[in-house]
Short mmCIF file of C-alpha atoms in Angstrom, two decimals:
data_model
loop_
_atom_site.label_atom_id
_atom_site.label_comp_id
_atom_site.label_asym_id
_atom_site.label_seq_id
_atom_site.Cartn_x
_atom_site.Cartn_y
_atom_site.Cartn_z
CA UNK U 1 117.58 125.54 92.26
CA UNK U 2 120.73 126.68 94.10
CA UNK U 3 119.42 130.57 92.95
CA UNK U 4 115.59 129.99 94.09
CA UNK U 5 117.13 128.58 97.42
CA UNK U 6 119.28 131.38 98.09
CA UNK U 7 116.27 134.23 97.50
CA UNK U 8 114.08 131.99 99.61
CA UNK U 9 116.71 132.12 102.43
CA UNK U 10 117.62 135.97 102.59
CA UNK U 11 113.58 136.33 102.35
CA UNK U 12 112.95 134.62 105.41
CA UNK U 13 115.91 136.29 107.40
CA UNK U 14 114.98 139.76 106.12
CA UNK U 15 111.75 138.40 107.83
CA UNK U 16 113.55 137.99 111.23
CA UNK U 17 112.63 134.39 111.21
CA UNK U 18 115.63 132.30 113.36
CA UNK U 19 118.21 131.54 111.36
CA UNK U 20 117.90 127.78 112.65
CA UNK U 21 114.10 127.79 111.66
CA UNK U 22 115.23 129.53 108.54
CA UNK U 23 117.16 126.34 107.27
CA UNK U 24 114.99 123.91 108.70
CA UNK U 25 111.53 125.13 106.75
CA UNK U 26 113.92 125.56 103.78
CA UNK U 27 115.59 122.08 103.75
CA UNK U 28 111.40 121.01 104.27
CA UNK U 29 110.57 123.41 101.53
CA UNK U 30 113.07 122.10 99.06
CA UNK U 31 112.85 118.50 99.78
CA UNK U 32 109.18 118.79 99.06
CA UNK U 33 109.51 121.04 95.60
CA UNK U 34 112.86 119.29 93.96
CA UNK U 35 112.48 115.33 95.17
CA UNK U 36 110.60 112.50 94.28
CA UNK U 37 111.16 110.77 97.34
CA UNK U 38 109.45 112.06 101.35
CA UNK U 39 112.94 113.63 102.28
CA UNK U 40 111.20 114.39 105.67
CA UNK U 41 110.95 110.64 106.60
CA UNK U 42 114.94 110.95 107.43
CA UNK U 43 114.50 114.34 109.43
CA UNK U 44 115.17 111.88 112.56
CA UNK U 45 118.07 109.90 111.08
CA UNK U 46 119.88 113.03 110.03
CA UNK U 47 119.39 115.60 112.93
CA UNK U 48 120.70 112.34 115.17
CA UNK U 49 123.83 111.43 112.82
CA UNK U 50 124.67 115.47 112.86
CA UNK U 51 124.56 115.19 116.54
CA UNK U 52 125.76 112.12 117.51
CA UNK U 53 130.08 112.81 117.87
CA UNK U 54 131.96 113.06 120.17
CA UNK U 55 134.02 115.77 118.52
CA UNK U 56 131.26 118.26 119.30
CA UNK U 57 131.51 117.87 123.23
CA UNK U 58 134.32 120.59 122.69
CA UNK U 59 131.70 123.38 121.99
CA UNK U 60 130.50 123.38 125.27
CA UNK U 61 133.33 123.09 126.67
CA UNK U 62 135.41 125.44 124.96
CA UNK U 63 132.46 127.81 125.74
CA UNK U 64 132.52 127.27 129.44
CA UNK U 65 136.30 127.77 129.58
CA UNK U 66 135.54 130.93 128.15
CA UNK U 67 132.84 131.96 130.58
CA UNK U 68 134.63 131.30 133.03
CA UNK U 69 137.71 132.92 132.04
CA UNK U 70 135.57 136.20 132.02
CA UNK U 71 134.25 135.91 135.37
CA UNK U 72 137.54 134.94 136.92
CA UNK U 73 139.24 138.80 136.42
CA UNK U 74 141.78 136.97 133.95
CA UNK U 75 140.88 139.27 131.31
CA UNK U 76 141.55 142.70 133.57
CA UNK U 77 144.77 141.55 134.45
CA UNK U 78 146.18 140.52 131.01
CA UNK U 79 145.21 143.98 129.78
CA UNK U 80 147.29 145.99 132.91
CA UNK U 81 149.97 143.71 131.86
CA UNK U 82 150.30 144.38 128.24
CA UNK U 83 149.59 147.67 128.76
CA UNK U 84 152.56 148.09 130.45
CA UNK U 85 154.53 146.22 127.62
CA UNK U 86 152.47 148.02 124.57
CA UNK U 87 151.29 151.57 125.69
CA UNK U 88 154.89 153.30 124.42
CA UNK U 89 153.76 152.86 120.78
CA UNK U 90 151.96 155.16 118.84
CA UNK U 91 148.62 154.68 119.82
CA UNK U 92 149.24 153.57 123.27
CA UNK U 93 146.65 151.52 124.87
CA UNK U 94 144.64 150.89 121.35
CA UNK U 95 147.98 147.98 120.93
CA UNK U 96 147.12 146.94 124.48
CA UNK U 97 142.77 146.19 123.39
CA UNK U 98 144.43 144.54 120.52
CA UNK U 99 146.83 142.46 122.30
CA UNK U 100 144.40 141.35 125.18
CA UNK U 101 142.26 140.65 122.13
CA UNK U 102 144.80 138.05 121.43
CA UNK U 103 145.81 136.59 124.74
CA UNK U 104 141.89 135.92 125.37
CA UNK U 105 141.22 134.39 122.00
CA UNK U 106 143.67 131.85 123.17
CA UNK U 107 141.92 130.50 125.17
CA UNK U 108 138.01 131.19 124.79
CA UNK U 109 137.62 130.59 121.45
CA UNK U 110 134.75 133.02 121.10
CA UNK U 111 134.67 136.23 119.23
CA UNK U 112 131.52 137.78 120.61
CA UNK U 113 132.78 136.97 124.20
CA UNK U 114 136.58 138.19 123.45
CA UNK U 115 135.20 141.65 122.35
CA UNK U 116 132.62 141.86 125.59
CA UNK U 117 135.51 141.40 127.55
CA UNK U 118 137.98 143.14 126.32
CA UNK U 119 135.51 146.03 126.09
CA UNK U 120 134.44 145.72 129.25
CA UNK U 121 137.97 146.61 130.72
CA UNK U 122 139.36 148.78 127.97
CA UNK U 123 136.74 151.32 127.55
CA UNK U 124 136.50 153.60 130.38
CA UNK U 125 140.30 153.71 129.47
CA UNK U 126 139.47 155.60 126.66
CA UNK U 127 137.09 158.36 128.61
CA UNK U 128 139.61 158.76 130.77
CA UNK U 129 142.52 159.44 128.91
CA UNK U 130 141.06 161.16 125.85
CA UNK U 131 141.22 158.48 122.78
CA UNK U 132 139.40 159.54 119.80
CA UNK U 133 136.62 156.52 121.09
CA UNK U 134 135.89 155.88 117.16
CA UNK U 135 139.40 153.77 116.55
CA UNK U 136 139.84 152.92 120.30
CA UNK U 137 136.53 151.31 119.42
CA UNK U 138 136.85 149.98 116.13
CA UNK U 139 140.41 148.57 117.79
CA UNK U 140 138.16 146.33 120.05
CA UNK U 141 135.85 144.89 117.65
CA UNK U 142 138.51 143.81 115.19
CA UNK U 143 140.71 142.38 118.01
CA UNK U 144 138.03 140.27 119.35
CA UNK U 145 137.68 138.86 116.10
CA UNK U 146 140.70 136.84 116.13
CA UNK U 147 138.64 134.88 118.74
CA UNK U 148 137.70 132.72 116.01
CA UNK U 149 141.16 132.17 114.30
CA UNK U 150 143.67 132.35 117.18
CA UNK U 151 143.04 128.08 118.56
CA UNK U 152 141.17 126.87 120.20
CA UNK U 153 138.54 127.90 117.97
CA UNK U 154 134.91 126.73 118.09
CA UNK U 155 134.05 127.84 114.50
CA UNK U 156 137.13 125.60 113.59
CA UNK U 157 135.75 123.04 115.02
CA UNK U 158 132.20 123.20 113.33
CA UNK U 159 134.36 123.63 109.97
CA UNK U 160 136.31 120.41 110.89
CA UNK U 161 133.07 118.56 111.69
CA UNK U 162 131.37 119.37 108.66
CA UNK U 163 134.29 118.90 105.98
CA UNK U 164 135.54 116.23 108.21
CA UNK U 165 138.95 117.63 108.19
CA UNK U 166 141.39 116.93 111.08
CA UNK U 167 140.62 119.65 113.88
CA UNK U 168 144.75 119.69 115.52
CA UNK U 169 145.64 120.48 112.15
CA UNK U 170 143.16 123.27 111.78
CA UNK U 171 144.08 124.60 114.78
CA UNK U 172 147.52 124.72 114.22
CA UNK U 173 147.27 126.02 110.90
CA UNK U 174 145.27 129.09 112.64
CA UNK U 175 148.35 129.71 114.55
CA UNK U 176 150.25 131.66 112.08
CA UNK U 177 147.71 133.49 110.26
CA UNK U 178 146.37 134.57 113.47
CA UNK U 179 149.52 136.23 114.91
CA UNK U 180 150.07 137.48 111.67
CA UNK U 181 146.88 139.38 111.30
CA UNK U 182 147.12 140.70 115.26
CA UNK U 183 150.72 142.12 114.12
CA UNK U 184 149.22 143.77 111.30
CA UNK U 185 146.79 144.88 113.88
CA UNK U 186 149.40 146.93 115.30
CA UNK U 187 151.25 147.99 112.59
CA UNK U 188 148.37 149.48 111.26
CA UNK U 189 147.52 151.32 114.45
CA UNK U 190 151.01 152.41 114.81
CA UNK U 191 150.72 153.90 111.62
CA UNK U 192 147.63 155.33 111.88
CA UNK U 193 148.75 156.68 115.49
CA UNK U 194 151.94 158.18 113.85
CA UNK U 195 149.96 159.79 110.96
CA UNK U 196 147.35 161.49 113.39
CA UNK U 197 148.83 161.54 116.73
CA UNK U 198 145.48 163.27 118.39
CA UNK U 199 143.50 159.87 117.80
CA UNK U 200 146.25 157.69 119.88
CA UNK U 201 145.85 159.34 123.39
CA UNK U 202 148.86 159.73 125.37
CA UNK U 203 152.13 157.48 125.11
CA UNK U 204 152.97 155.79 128.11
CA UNK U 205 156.05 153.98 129.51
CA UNK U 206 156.18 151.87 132.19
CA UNK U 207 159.42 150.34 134.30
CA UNK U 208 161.11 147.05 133.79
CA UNK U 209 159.68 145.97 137.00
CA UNK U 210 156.03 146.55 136.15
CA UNK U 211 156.76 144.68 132.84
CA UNK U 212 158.17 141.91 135.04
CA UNK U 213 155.06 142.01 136.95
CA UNK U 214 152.62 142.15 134.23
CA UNK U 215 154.80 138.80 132.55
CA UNK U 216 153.65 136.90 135.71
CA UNK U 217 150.03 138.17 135.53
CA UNK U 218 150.14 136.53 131.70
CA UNK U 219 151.24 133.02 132.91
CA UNK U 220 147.50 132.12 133.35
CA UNK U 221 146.88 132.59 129.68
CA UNK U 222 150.32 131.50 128.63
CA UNK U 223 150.10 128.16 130.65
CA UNK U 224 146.00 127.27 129.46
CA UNK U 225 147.57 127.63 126.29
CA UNK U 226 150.09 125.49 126.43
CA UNK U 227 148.02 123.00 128.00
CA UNK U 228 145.58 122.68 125.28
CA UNK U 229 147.34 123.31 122.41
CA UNK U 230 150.43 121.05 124.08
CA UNK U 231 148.14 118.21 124.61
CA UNK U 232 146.55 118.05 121.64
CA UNK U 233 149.61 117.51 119.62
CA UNK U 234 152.15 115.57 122.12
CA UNK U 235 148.91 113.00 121.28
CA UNK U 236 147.98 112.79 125.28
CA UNK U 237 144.85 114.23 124.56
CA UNK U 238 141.77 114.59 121.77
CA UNK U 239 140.38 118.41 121.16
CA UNK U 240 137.75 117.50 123.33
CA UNK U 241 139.54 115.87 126.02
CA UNK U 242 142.20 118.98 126.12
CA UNK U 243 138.80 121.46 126.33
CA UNK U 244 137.94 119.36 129.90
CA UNK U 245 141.70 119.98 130.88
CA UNK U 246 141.42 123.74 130.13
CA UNK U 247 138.00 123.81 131.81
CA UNK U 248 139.41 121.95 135.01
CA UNK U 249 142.57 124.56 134.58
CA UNK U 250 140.11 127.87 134.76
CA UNK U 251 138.29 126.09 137.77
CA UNK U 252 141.87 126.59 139.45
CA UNK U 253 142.71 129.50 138.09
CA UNK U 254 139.32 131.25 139.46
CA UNK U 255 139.63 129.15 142.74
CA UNK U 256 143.18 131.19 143.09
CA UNK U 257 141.77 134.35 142.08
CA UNK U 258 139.30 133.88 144.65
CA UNK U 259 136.64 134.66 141.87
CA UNK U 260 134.93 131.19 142.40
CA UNK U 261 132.22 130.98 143.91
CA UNK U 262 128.70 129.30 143.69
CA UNK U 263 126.47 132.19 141.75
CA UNK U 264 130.05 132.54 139.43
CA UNK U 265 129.30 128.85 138.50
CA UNK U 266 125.92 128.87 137.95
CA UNK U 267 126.58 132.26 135.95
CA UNK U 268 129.11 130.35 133.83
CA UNK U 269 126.95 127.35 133.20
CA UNK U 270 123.88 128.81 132.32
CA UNK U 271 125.79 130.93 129.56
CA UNK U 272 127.33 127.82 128.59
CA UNK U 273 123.50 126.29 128.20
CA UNK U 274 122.29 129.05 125.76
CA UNK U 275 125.42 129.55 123.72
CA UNK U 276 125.68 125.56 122.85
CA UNK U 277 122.12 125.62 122.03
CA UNK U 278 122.13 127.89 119.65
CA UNK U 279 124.89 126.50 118.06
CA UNK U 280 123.89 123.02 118.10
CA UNK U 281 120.57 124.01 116.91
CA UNK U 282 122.13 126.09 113.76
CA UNK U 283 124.21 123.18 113.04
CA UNK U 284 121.42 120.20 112.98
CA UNK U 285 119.16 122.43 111.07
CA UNK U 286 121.93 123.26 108.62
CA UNK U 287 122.55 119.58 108.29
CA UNK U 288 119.54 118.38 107.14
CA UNK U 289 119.75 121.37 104.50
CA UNK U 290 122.66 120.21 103.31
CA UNK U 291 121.28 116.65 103.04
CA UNK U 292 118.42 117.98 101.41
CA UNK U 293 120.70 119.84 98.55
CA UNK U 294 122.99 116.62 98.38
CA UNK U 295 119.82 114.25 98.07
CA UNK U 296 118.71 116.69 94.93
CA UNK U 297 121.73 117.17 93.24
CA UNK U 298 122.34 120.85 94.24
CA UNK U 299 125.71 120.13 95.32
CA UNK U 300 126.68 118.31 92.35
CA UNK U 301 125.35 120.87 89.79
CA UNK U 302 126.95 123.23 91.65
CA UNK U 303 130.55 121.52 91.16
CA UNK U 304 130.50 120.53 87.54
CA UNK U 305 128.77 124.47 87.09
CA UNK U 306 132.34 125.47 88.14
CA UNK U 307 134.97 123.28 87.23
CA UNK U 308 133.43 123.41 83.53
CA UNK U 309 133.06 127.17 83.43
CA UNK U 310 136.64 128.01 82.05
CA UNK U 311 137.88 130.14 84.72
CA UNK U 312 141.16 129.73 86.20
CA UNK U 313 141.34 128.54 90.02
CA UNK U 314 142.30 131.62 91.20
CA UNK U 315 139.38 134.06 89.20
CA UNK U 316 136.86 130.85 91.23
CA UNK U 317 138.76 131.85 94.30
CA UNK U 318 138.15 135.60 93.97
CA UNK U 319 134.75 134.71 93.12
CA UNK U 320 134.39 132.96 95.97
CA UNK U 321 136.18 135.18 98.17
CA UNK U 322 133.90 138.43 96.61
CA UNK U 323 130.99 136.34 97.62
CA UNK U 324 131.51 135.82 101.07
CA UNK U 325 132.32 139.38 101.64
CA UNK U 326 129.15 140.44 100.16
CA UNK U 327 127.01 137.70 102.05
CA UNK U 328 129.05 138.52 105.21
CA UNK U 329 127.21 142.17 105.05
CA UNK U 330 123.83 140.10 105.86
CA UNK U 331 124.38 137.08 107.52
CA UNK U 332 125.45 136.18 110.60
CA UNK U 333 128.94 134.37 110.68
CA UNK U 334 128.45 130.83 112.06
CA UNK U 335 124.86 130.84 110.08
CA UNK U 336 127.11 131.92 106.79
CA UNK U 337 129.53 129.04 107.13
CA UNK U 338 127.20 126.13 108.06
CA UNK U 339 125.02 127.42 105.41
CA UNK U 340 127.86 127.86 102.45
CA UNK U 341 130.56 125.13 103.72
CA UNK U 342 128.75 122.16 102.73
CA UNK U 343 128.33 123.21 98.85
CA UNK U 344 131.43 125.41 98.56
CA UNK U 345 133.86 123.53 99.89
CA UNK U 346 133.56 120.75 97.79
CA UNK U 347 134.52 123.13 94.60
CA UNK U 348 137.40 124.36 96.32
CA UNK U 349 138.76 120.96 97.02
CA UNK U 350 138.52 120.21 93.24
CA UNK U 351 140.05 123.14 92.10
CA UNK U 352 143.00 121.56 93.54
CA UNK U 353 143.28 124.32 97.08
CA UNK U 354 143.73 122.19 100.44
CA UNK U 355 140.80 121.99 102.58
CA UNK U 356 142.90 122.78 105.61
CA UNK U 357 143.28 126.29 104.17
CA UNK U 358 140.39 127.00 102.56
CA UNK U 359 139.54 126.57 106.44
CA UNK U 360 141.24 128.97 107.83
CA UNK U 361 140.59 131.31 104.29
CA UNK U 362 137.36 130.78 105.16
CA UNK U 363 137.83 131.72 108.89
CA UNK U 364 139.39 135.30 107.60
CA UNK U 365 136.18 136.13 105.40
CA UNK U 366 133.83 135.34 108.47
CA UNK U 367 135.95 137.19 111.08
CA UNK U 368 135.39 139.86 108.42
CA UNK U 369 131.85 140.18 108.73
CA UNK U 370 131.87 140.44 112.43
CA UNK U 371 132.72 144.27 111.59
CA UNK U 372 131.09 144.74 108.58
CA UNK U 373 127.60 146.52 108.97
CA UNK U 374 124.65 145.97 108.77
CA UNK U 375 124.44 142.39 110.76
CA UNK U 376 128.53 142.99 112.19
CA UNK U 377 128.18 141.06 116.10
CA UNK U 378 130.92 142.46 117.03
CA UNK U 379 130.23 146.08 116.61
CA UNK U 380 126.94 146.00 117.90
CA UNK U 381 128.73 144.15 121.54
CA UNK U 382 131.28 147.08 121.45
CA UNK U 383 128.26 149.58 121.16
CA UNK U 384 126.76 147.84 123.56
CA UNK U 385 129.92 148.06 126.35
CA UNK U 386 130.14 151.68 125.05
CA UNK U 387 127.23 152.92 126.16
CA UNK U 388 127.24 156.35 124.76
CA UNK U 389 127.47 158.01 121.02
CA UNK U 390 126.98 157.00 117.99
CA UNK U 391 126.66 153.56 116.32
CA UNK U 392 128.52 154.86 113.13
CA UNK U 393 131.69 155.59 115.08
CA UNK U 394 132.02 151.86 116.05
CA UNK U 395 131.58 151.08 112.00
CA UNK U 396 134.04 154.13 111.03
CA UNK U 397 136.82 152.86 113.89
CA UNK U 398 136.20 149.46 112.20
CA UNK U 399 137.44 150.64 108.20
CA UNK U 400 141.00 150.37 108.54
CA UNK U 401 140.90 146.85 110.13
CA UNK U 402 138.20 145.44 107.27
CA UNK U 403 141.45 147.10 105.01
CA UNK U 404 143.93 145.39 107.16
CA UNK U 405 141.48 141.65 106.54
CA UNK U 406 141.27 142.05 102.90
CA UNK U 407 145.16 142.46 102.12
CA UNK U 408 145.83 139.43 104.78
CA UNK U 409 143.17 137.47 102.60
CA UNK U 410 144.93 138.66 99.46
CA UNK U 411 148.70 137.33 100.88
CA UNK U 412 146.79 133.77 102.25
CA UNK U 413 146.24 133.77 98.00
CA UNK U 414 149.99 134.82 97.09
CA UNK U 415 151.57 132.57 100.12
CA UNK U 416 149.51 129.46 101.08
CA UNK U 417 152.12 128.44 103.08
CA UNK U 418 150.94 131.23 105.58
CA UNK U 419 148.13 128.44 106.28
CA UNK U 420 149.87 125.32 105.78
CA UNK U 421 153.81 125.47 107.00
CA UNK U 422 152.70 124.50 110.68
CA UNK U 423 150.41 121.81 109.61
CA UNK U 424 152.67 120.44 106.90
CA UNK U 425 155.81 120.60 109.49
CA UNK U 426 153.94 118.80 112.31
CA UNK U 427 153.60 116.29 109.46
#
């Protein structure tokens, strides 16, 4: 049933059907085929109980912190700054998109929006200094991908919900692998840079004073930071409670800037309205397709499919792993993991891997498909801010960084403890 579900699903998205419809009429479809019992008469019950938490106030406001982070200029001034700490390594401001990339996914906990931004303000760098725009490009899209791993982290936070897994502990297990992965970032750009000099632009160096400067344009994101992440785990505030701090923070941070105004608020909030709806509605429809599989036994056959097939944990996890990549080439990431979490993460559990960092595996793999083509978000926003050329040099500036993803998900295999040494120590 699991295979006829599946083919049903990529049918209707290859359709162009919404993904939310998609899983509805499917959960509808299934319930009706595979049960004995009117599975429909609980559509109420369940779209309310998959609502109904208090945990899930954070997505909207996470997402406002965001939008209003991006309207306030924070984002323009983090980039001068880091430029002026970054642009002397090979590759020169490509180190700064990545490291703005960083600062911003801090804080807004959005992918798409971290690469908008970043784009936004890095790109007519790259006109007018002469970067090859392929891997000043691709540099964007994969740095606006930690968005998602770097806390706070909305996609976190619909894994926590769903597996019921303690959110501070997911976000503090993101903490390491994140700043990992931006380093490699670097590295490999550095690298890159050193091999062909011609696609880094020019090298530039800055004085101590303008790296002075540019430290006290980063205290914005250094102190909303702090705040969240520092309330969460001092225990003075709940995720959701420390996203209302951060959003009362960026109100004074844009009041400062003198960015705040009335059409900035009503900008902020009406993003805010569309990007929680589609979430919410992904996530309610998803739920009832999970119950739906649960109520049948999909879930279960699943499980005792792979615990009884022989393999070793690790050929499952490869499996797995060579699974999501694949399905990450044609499904868009929040859709992938609300779809997948609910049956998958059970047979991870029992092959004996923590959920907490099959979590923030599992974070790696979707941040993946953001620059994977054909259905990549990411590369079709950088397009988007780039205005000009072709789509394939977005995907071709993207390679290296998919290459720089896999071997990070291959040393999350060899060294858990990547995942887990934050979590365990706050322990």
């Amino acid at each position: 049933m699991i295979g006829v579900a599946f083919v049903v699903l990529i049918v209707l998205m290859l359709l162009s059907i919404p993904i939310a419809a998609t899983l509805m009429g499917l959960g509808l479809f299934l319930g009706e085929t595979y049960s004995r019992f009117p599975l429909h008469r609980a559509l109420g019950e369940v779209l309310w109980s998959a609502s109904d938490s208090f945990l899930l106030i954070a997505i909207p406001l996470f997402i406002l912190l965001g939008e209003l982070l991006v309207r306030s200029g924070i984002a323009r001034m983090t980039y001068q700054a880091l430029e002026a700490w970054l642009s002397w390594l090979p590759g020169g401001l490509l180190h700064a998109n990545i490291g703005t990339a960083t600062f911003f996914s801090a804080t807004s906990g959005s992918s798409v929006a971290t690469a908008a931004t970043v784009g936004t303000v890095a790109m007519p760098q790259a006109r007018a200094l002469g970067y090859d725009e392929r891997l000043f490009a691709g540099s964007i899209a994969a740095g606006g991908t930690l968005g998602i791993m770097i806390p706070p982290s909305i996609n976190l936070i619909v894994y926590g919900f769903m597996t019921e897994t303690s959110i501070p502990r997911l976000f503090i297990a993101g903490i390491m692998p994140g700043t990992l992965l931006a380093l490699m970032f670097i590295a490999g750009t550095a690298a890159l840079c050193t091999l062909r000099p011609e696609w880094g632009g020019p090298r530039r160096t800055h004085s101590w004073a303008a790296r002075a400067r540019g430290l006290a344009a980063l205290a914005p994101m250094f102190g909303l930071f702090a705040l969240i992440i520092g309330s969460i785990y001092t225990g003075w505030a709940t995720p959701t409670e420390a996203a209302a701090v951060g959003v009362l923070a960026a109100l004074g941070i844009a009041q400062a800037t003198r960015t705040l105004s009335i059409s900035m608020l009503r900008g902020a909030i009406l993003g805010t309205m569309r990007t929680t709806a589609m979430i919410m509605l992904i996530i309610t429809s998803a739920y009832f397709l999970n119950f739906v599989l649960s109520a049948v036994g999909a879930t279960q056959a699943l499980s005792r499919l792979v615990t009884q097939s022989g393999f070793s944990p690790l050929a499952t996890m490869l499996l797995i792993v060579g699974i999501y990549v694949i399905l990450g080439f044609f499904i868009e990431t929040l859709s992938l993991m609300v779809i997948t979490v609910p049956v998958i993460e059970p047979v991870v559990v029992s092959l004996g891997y923590d959920p907490i960092w099959f979590g923030v595996m599992l974070i790696l793999l979707i941040e993946m498909a953001l620059i994977t083509p054909p259905v990549g978000l990411n590369l079709y926003v950088v397009q988007g801010v780039r205005g000009r050329g072709a789509f394939s040099d977005v995907i071709m500036g993207s390679i290296p960084y998919v290459l720089i993803m896999l071997l990070m998900a291959g040393l999350l295999l060899v060294f858990p403890g990547i995942a887990l040494f934050l979590p365990n120590a706050m322990n």
